[in-house]
Amino acid sequence: MVTSGTENNLIANTTNSATYLSNTVKGRTSWNIKTTTLAKKTINRIRGIVESLKISPNPEKPMIPLTIGDPTTFGNLKASSETMKAVLEAVESGKYNGYAHSQGHEAARRAIAKYSAHQSSEEIKTENIFITSGCSSALEYCILALAERGQNVLLPRPGFCLYQTLVEGLNIEVRYYDLLPEKQWQADLQQLESMIDDNTAALLINNPSNPCGSVFSKEHLENILNICEKYYLPIIADEIYEHFVFPGSQHIAVSSLSRNVPVLSCGGLTKRFLVPGWRTGWIIVHDRGNRLVEVTAGLRNMCCRILGSNTLVQGAIPAILENTPQVYFDEVIDILHENAKLTYNMLKQIRGLNPIMPNGAMYMMVGVNIDKFPEFKDDLHFVQEMVNEQSVFCLPGSCFEYPNYMRIVLTVPREMLEEACSRITQFCEAHYKVDNSIIESNLLNETY
């Protein structure tokens, strides 16, 4: 049947009216697409702070960034030949191009269990190991499996800012417990205990620490465990730096000391094997009392979100963990330890600074007596102007919820680190404010 123009117009108008009414009924009359609360609350504190700084490096001095937590940045620290060979063989075998079990290949998990045997007095079972996309993913899975909206998680201060990013994005409350610089960054246990309530889902500890470079003693770990046992509180242990320990110190896995407190230990290849870009981490569930049965099931569900991590690296894990020689690790630790000693010895001579010698990891926290530098209002301003004058960039302590400090990365080449410390010396001497009242008092005393 052929319709007239009038009929066509009527049909079109009727259709448009129906569409309008339909949209009106559904409450949509225009485009209004919004992002989620999770996306809005997922904020990287370091990025926000660094981007707020007004930085313009001195063009007469090459930039020395002491900010980057990637040990491979400068090329002086490289993965071992055994690590590289293991991945090449995994690629060439053609066996690891498809999906693996969502928790990871069985052979890879067996190798991780053997490698991590020191974490437990009992055999680590492969079903309690979850291979993840980096240690950051391991931490996220642990938080997602243990805590939810309305609960709170205890985080260290100063501490790695990613913890805050992961927790607050989920509408979970962050409660910070303080690490004490005068006690080599041990936790303030009295304060920590006072923050626990019925809604506290977990305590997160980072040992060895980023940014502090501290290593907890056995006694201190046992005191932490006693608190957790008293309040039935599980532990998330970020132990990615567990083998980055300087001579004279010893890392003890908190899970190896626990009798009743369940521990989710997070580790990976990232730091020790110098391959952060390979994004290979893992969770090991330590649960003698079978208190994490439901949480373990939740972790399995989490692993299904991305159908497992990088299979090529999984295929190489057994050879990497078995074949990398101890001498390789020793050489890396020697470099970091020597860099730490150099930095500490140079910076402790500078008026207005208070470096704290680390016992592990690859960082050093340096206190800034901001009152002695009255030109600068805070640690952010101090760091900003040090870049502008000396082209040396350290992360301000505010990035770690700890103002009037700055963090220095120790993985840069030694000569570059020495040059950076010399420039920091020049900057501090140029801006240090001498207390004239003390000088005048001394002169009077000498006169009389």
Coordinates of C-alpha atoms in Angstrom, one line a residue:
M1 CA 0.0 0.0 0.0
V2 CA 1.3 3.5 -0.9
T3 CA 0.9 6.1 1.8
S4 CA 0.5 9.8 1.2
G5 CA 2.9 12.5 2.4
T6 CA 0.4 13.5 5.1
E7 CA 0.3 10.0 6.4
N8 CA 4.1 9.7 6.3
N9 CA 4.3 12.9 8.4
L10 CA 1.8 11.5 10.8
I11 CA 3.6 8.2 11.2
A12 CA 6.9 10.1 11.8
N13 CA 5.4 12.4 14.3
T14 CA 3.8 9.5 16.1
T15 CA 7.1 7.6 16.2
N16 CA 9.0 10.7 17.5
S17 CA 6.4 11.3 20.2
A18 CA 6.6 7.7 21.3
T19 CA 10.4 7.9 21.5
Y20 CA 10.2 11.1 23.5
L21 CA 7.7 9.7 25.9
S22 CA 9.7 6.5 26.2
N23 CA 12.9 8.5 27.1
T24 CA 10.9 10.7 29.4
V25 CA 9.5 7.7 31.2
K26 CA 13.0 6.3 31.7
G27 CA 14.2 9.7 33.0
R28 CA 16.6 10.4 30.1
T29 CA 16.1 13.5 27.9
S30 CA 19.7 14.1 27.1
W31 CA 23.2 12.6 27.2
N32 CA 24.4 12.5 30.9
I33 CA 27.1 9.8 31.2
K34 CA 28.9 9.7 34.5
T35 CA 31.9 7.7 35.8
T36 CA 31.6 5.4 38.8
T37 CA 32.3 6.2 42.4
L38 CA 35.2 3.6 42.2
A39 CA 36.8 5.4 39.3
K40 CA 36.4 8.8 40.9
K41 CA 37.9 7.6 44.2
T42 CA 40.8 5.7 42.6
I43 CA 43.5 8.4 43.0
N44 CA 47.3 7.9 42.9
R45 CA 48.5 10.3 45.6
I46 CA 52.0 10.5 44.2
R47 CA 50.8 11.5 40.7
G48 CA 48.5 14.2 42.2
I49 CA 51.3 15.7 44.4
V50 CA 54.0 15.6 41.7
E51 CA 51.7 17.1 39.1
S52 CA 50.9 20.0 41.5
L53 CA 54.5 21.0 41.8
K54 CA 55.8 23.8 39.7
I55 CA 59.0 22.2 38.4
S56 CA 61.5 23.7 36.0
P57 CA 64.8 21.9 36.3
N58 CA 68.0 24.0 36.1
P59 CA 69.0 23.8 32.4
E60 CA 72.7 23.9 33.4
K61 CA 72.5 20.7 35.4
P62 CA 71.3 17.3 34.0
M63 CA 68.3 16.0 35.8
I64 CA 68.8 13.3 38.5
P65 CA 65.5 11.7 39.4
L66 CA 65.7 10.0 42.8
T67 CA 62.0 9.3 42.7
I68 CA 61.4 6.3 40.5
G69 CA 60.8 3.0 42.3
D70 CA 61.8 1.0 39.2
P71 CA 65.3 -0.5 39.7
T72 CA 65.8 -1.0 36.0
T73 CA 65.5 2.7 35.1
F74 CA 69.1 3.6 34.8
G75 CA 70.4 0.3 33.3
N76 CA 72.9 -0.4 36.0
L77 CA 70.8 -3.1 37.5
K78 CA 69.6 -5.8 35.1
A79 CA 67.9 -9.1 35.2
S80 CA 70.2 -12.2 35.3
S81 CA 71.0 -14.1 32.2
E82 CA 69.3 -17.1 33.8
T83 CA 66.0 -15.1 34.1
M84 CA 66.2 -14.0 30.5
K85 CA 67.0 -17.5 29.3
A86 CA 64.1 -19.0 31.2
V87 CA 61.6 -16.7 29.4
L88 CA 63.1 -17.3 26.0
E89 CA 62.8 -21.0 26.5
A90 CA 59.2 -20.6 27.6
V91 CA 58.4 -18.6 24.5
E92 CA 60.2 -21.0 22.1
S93 CA 58.5 -24.1 23.6
G94 CA 55.1 -22.9 22.4
K95 CA 53.5 -24.4 25.5
Y96 CA 52.5 -21.2 27.2
N97 CA 50.5 -19.2 24.6
G98 CA 47.1 -20.2 25.9
Y99 CA 45.2 -19.7 29.2
A100 CA 46.4 -21.3 32.4
H101 CA 44.4 -22.3 35.4
S102 CA 43.0 -19.0 36.9
Q103 CA 45.3 -19.5 40.0
G104 CA 48.3 -20.1 37.7
H105 CA 50.1 -23.1 36.2
E106 CA 50.5 -26.0 38.7
A107 CA 54.3 -26.2 38.0
A108 CA 54.7 -22.5 38.6
R109 CA 52.8 -22.7 41.9
R110 CA 54.9 -25.7 43.0
A111 CA 58.1 -23.7 42.3
I112 CA 56.8 -20.8 44.3
A113 CA 55.8 -23.1 47.2
K114 CA 59.4 -24.5 47.3
Y115 CA 60.9 -21.0 46.9
S116 CA 58.8 -19.7 49.8
A117 CA 59.2 -22.6 52.2
H118 CA 60.8 -20.3 54.7
Q119 CA 57.5 -18.6 55.2
S120 CA 55.9 -21.6 57.1
S121 CA 56.8 -24.4 59.3
E122 CA 54.3 -26.5 57.4
E123 CA 54.2 -27.5 53.8
I124 CA 52.8 -24.8 51.5
K125 CA 50.1 -26.3 49.3
T126 CA 49.7 -25.2 45.7
E127 CA 46.0 -24.7 46.2
N128 CA 46.9 -21.9 48.6
I129 CA 49.0 -20.0 46.0
F130 CA 47.5 -17.5 43.6
I131 CA 49.6 -16.0 40.8
T132 CA 48.7 -12.4 40.0
S133 CA 49.5 -9.6 37.7
G134 CA 52.2 -8.1 39.9
C135 CA 52.3 -7.6 43.6
S136 CA 50.0 -4.7 43.4
S137 CA 47.3 -7.0 42.0
A138 CA 48.0 -9.4 44.8
L139 CA 47.4 -6.6 47.3
E140 CA 44.2 -5.6 45.6
Y141 CA 42.8 -9.1 45.6
C142 CA 43.6 -9.5 49.3
I143 CA 41.8 -6.2 50.2
L144 CA 38.8 -7.1 47.9
A145 CA 38.5 -10.6 49.5
L146 CA 38.8 -9.3 53.1
A147 CA 37.2 -5.9 53.3
E148 CA 34.1 -4.1 52.0
R149 CA 32.3 -0.8 52.3
G150 CA 31.7 0.3 55.9
Q151 CA 34.8 -1.6 57.2
N152 CA 38.3 -0.2 57.8
V153 CA 41.9 -1.4 57.1
L154 CA 44.9 -0.4 59.1
L155 CA 47.8 0.9 56.9
P156 CA 51.3 2.0 57.9
R157 CA 52.3 5.7 57.9
P158 CA 54.6 6.4 56.2
G159 CA 53.6 3.8 53.7
F160 CA 53.3 3.0 50.0
C161 CA 50.6 5.3 48.6
L162 CA 49.1 2.5 46.5
Y163 CA 47.5 1.0 49.7
Q164 CA 45.4 4.1 50.1
T165 CA 44.5 4.1 46.4
L166 CA 43.3 0.5 46.6
V167 CA 41.3 0.9 49.8
E168 CA 39.6 4.3 49.4
G169 CA 38.5 3.5 45.9
L170 CA 36.3 0.8 47.4
N171 CA 34.8 3.1 50.0
I172 CA 36.7 1.3 52.7
E173 CA 38.0 3.5 55.5
V174 CA 41.8 4.0 55.9
R175 CA 43.2 4.1 59.4
Y176 CA 46.9 4.9 59.6
Y177 CA 49.1 3.5 62.3
D178 CA 52.4 5.4 62.7
L179 CA 55.9 4.1 62.1
L180 CA 58.4 5.7 64.5
P181 CA 61.6 7.1 63.0
E182 CA 63.4 7.2 66.3
K183 CA 62.8 3.5 66.6
Q184 CA 64.0 2.5 63.1
W185 CA 60.5 2.8 61.8
Q186 CA 58.9 0.2 64.2
A187 CA 55.1 0.5 64.5
D188 CA 53.6 2.4 67.3
L189 CA 51.9 -0.6 68.8
Q190 CA 49.9 1.2 71.4
Q191 CA 48.4 3.5 68.8
L192 CA 47.8 0.6 66.4
E193 CA 45.9 -1.3 69.0
S194 CA 43.7 1.7 69.9
M195 CA 42.5 2.0 66.3
I196 CA 41.0 -1.5 66.1
D197 CA 37.2 -2.0 66.3
D198 CA 34.6 -4.4 65.2
N199 CA 34.7 -3.1 61.6
T200 CA 38.5 -3.5 61.2
A201 CA 38.9 -6.1 58.4
A202 CA 42.7 -6.4 58.3
L203 CA 46.1 -5.1 59.3
L204 CA 48.5 -4.5 56.4
I205 CA 52.2 -4.6 57.2
N206 CA 55.0 -3.8 54.7
N207 CA 58.3 -5.5 55.7
P208 CA 60.9 -4.5 54.5
S209 CA 59.3 -1.1 54.0
N210 CA 58.7 1.2 51.1
P211 CA 59.5 4.1 51.8
C212 CA 61.4 3.5 55.0
G213 CA 63.8 0.7 54.2
S214 CA 63.1 -0.7 57.6
V215 CA 63.2 -4.4 58.6
F216 CA 61.1 -5.5 61.6
S217 CA 62.8 -7.6 64.3
K218 CA 61.4 -11.0 65.4
E219 CA 60.3 -9.5 68.7
H220 CA 58.4 -6.7 67.0
L221 CA 56.6 -9.1 64.6
E222 CA 55.6 -11.2 67.6
N223 CA 54.2 -8.2 69.3
I224 CA 52.2 -7.4 66.2
L225 CA 50.9 -10.9 66.1
N226 CA 49.9 -10.8 69.7
I227 CA 47.7 -7.8 69.0
C228 CA 46.2 -9.5 66.0
E229 CA 45.5 -12.7 67.9
K230 CA 43.8 -10.7 70.7
Y231 CA 41.4 -9.0 68.3
Y232 CA 41.0 -11.9 65.8
L233 CA 42.6 -9.7 63.0
P234 CA 44.1 -11.2 59.8
I235 CA 47.3 -9.8 58.3
I236 CA 48.0 -8.8 54.8
A237 CA 51.8 -8.9 54.5
D238 CA 53.4 -7.0 51.6
E239 CA 56.8 -8.8 51.5
I240 CA 57.9 -8.0 48.0
Y241 CA 61.3 -6.8 49.4
E242 CA 61.7 -9.9 51.6
H243 CA 65.1 -10.7 50.1
F244 CA 66.3 -7.1 49.9
V245 CA 68.0 -7.1 53.3
F246 CA 71.3 -5.5 54.1
P247 CA 74.2 -7.3 56.0
G248 CA 73.5 -7.3 59.7
S249 CA 69.7 -7.5 59.3
Q250 CA 67.4 -10.5 58.8
H251 CA 64.0 -10.6 57.3
I252 CA 61.6 -13.0 59.1
A253 CA 58.3 -13.8 57.4
V254 CA 55.5 -12.9 59.8
S255 CA 53.7 -16.1 58.7
S256 CA 56.6 -18.2 60.0
L257 CA 56.0 -16.9 63.5
S258 CA 52.2 -17.0 63.6
R259 CA 50.5 -19.7 65.5
N260 CA 46.9 -18.6 65.2
V261 CA 46.8 -15.4 63.1
P262 CA 46.0 -16.1 59.4
V263 CA 48.4 -14.3 57.0
L264 CA 48.0 -13.4 53.3
S265 CA 51.6 -13.0 52.1
C266 CA 52.1 -11.0 48.9
G267 CA 55.3 -11.3 46.9
G268 CA 56.6 -11.7 43.3
L269 CA 59.4 -11.5 40.8
T270 CA 59.3 -7.7 40.5
K271 CA 62.1 -6.4 42.7
R272 CA 64.5 -9.2 43.5
F273 CA 64.7 -10.4 40.0
L274 CA 64.6 -6.9 38.5
V275 CA 61.7 -7.4 36.2
P276 CA 58.9 -5.1 37.4
G277 CA 57.4 -4.8 33.9
W278 CA 56.7 -8.5 33.7
R279 CA 53.9 -8.0 36.2
T280 CA 54.2 -11.3 38.0
G281 CA 53.2 -11.5 41.7
W282 CA 51.6 -14.0 44.0
I283 CA 49.6 -14.5 47.2
I284 CA 50.4 -17.3 49.6
V285 CA 47.6 -18.1 52.1
H286 CA 48.9 -19.1 55.5
D287 CA 46.0 -20.4 57.5
R288 CA 46.7 -23.1 60.1
G289 CA 43.3 -22.8 61.8
N290 CA 41.3 -22.9 58.5
R291 CA 39.9 -19.5 59.3
L292 CA 40.3 -18.2 55.8
V293 CA 38.2 -20.9 53.9
E294 CA 35.7 -18.3 52.7
V295 CA 38.4 -15.8 51.9
T296 CA 40.4 -18.3 49.9
A297 CA 37.3 -19.1 47.9
G298 CA 37.0 -15.3 47.3
L299 CA 40.5 -15.1 46.1
R300 CA 39.8 -17.8 43.5
N301 CA 36.9 -15.7 42.3
M302 CA 39.2 -12.7 42.1
C303 CA 41.6 -14.6 39.9
C304 CA 38.8 -15.3 37.5
R305 CA 38.3 -11.5 36.9
I306 CA 41.1 -11.5 34.4
L307 CA 41.4 -15.3 33.7
G308 CA 44.8 -15.5 35.2
S309 CA 48.1 -13.7 34.8
N310 CA 50.9 -13.7 32.2
T311 CA 51.3 -17.3 31.1
L312 CA 54.7 -16.9 29.4
V313 CA 56.3 -15.7 32.6
Q314 CA 54.5 -18.5 34.5
G315 CA 56.1 -21.0 32.2
A316 CA 59.5 -19.6 33.1
I317 CA 59.0 -19.3 36.9
P318 CA 60.3 -22.8 37.8
A319 CA 63.6 -22.1 36.0
I320 CA 63.9 -18.5 37.2
L321 CA 63.4 -19.5 40.9
E322 CA 65.6 -22.6 40.6
N323 CA 68.5 -21.5 38.4
T324 CA 69.2 -17.8 39.4
P325 CA 72.5 -18.0 41.3
Q326 CA 72.9 -16.6 44.8
V327 CA 75.9 -14.6 43.7
Y328 CA 73.6 -12.6 41.4
F329 CA 71.4 -11.6 44.3
D330 CA 74.4 -10.8 46.5
E331 CA 75.9 -8.4 44.0
V332 CA 72.6 -6.5 43.8
I333 CA 72.4 -6.2 47.6
D334 CA 76.0 -5.1 47.7
I335 CA 75.3 -2.3 45.3
L336 CA 72.2 -1.1 47.2
H337 CA 74.0 -1.3 50.6
E338 CA 77.0 0.6 49.3
N339 CA 74.7 3.3 47.9
A340 CA 72.8 3.5 51.2
K341 CA 76.0 4.0 53.1
L342 CA 77.3 6.6 50.7
T343 CA 74.0 8.5 50.8
Y344 CA 73.7 8.3 54.6
N345 CA 77.2 9.4 55.3
M346 CA 77.0 12.4 52.9
L347 CA 73.5 13.6 54.0
K348 CA 74.1 13.3 57.7
Q349 CA 76.7 16.0 57.4
I350 CA 74.2 18.5 56.1
R351 CA 72.6 20.9 58.5
G352 CA 68.9 20.6 58.6
L353 CA 68.6 17.1 57.3
N354 CA 68.2 13.8 59.3
P355 CA 68.7 10.7 57.1
I356 CA 67.7 7.4 58.6
M357 CA 69.9 4.5 57.6
P358 CA 67.8 1.7 56.0
N359 CA 68.3 -2.0 56.7
G360 CA 66.8 -3.2 53.5
A361 CA 64.6 -2.5 50.4
M362 CA 65.9 0.3 48.1
Y363 CA 64.9 3.5 49.7
M364 CA 65.9 6.0 52.4
M365 CA 63.8 8.5 54.3
V366 CA 65.4 11.8 55.1
G367 CA 64.0 14.2 57.6
V368 CA 63.8 17.8 56.7
N369 CA 63.9 20.3 59.6
I370 CA 61.7 22.7 57.7
D371 CA 62.0 25.4 60.4
K372 CA 65.7 25.7 59.4
F373 CA 64.6 26.5 55.9
P374 CA 62.2 29.4 56.4
E375 CA 62.0 30.2 52.7
F376 CA 60.0 27.0 52.2
K377 CA 56.5 26.4 53.6
D378 CA 56.7 22.6 53.6
D379 CA 58.4 19.5 52.2
L380 CA 56.6 20.0 48.8
H381 CA 58.0 23.5 48.4
F382 CA 61.4 22.3 49.6
V383 CA 61.5 19.5 47.0
Q384 CA 60.1 21.7 44.2
E385 CA 62.8 24.3 44.7
M386 CA 65.6 21.7 44.9
V387 CA 64.5 20.6 41.4
N388 CA 64.4 24.1 40.1
E389 CA 67.9 25.0 41.5
Q390 CA 69.8 21.7 41.5
S391 CA 67.8 19.4 39.1
V392 CA 67.6 16.7 41.8
F393 CA 64.2 15.3 42.4
C394 CA 63.2 13.4 45.6
L395 CA 59.6 12.5 46.5
P396 CA 58.2 14.6 49.3
G397 CA 57.2 12.8 52.4
S398 CA 53.6 14.0 51.9
C399 CA 53.3 11.4 49.2
F400 CA 53.5 8.8 52.0
E401 CA 51.3 10.7 54.5
Y402 CA 54.5 11.8 56.3
P403 CA 55.3 15.5 55.8
N404 CA 58.7 17.1 56.4
Y405 CA 60.5 14.1 55.0
M406 CA 61.7 13.1 51.5
R407 CA 62.3 9.7 50.0
I408 CA 65.5 8.9 48.1
V409 CA 65.7 5.9 45.8
L410 CA 69.1 4.0 46.1
T411 CA 69.1 2.2 42.7
V412 CA 70.8 4.9 40.7
P413 CA 74.4 4.5 39.6
R414 CA 76.9 5.4 42.3
E415 CA 78.5 8.4 40.6
M416 CA 75.0 9.8 39.9
L417 CA 74.0 9.3 43.5
E418 CA 77.2 11.0 44.7
E419 CA 76.6 14.0 42.5
A420 CA 73.0 14.2 43.7
C421 CA 74.1 14.3 47.3
S422 CA 76.6 17.0 46.5
R423 CA 73.9 19.1 44.9
I424 CA 71.6 18.5 47.9
T425 CA 74.4 19.8 50.1
Q426 CA 74.8 22.9 48.0
F427 CA 71.0 23.5 48.1
C428 CA 70.7 23.1 51.9
E429 CA 73.8 25.2 52.6
A430 CA 72.4 28.0 50.5
H431 CA 69.0 28.1 52.3
Y432 CA 69.8 27.0 55.8
K433 CA 68.9 29.6 58.3
V434 CA 71.4 30.1 61.1
D435 CA 69.9 31.0 64.5
N436 CA 71.5 34.4 65.1
S437 CA 70.2 34.5 68.7
I438 CA 72.3 31.4 69.6
I439 CA 75.4 33.0 67.9
E440 CA 74.9 36.2 69.8
S441 CA 74.5 34.3 73.1
N442 CA 77.7 32.4 72.5
L443 CA 79.6 35.6 71.7
L444 CA 78.3 37.1 75.0
N445 CA 79.4 34.1 77.0
E446 CA 82.8 34.2 75.4
T447 CA 83.1 37.9 76.2
Y448 CA 82.2 37.5 79.9

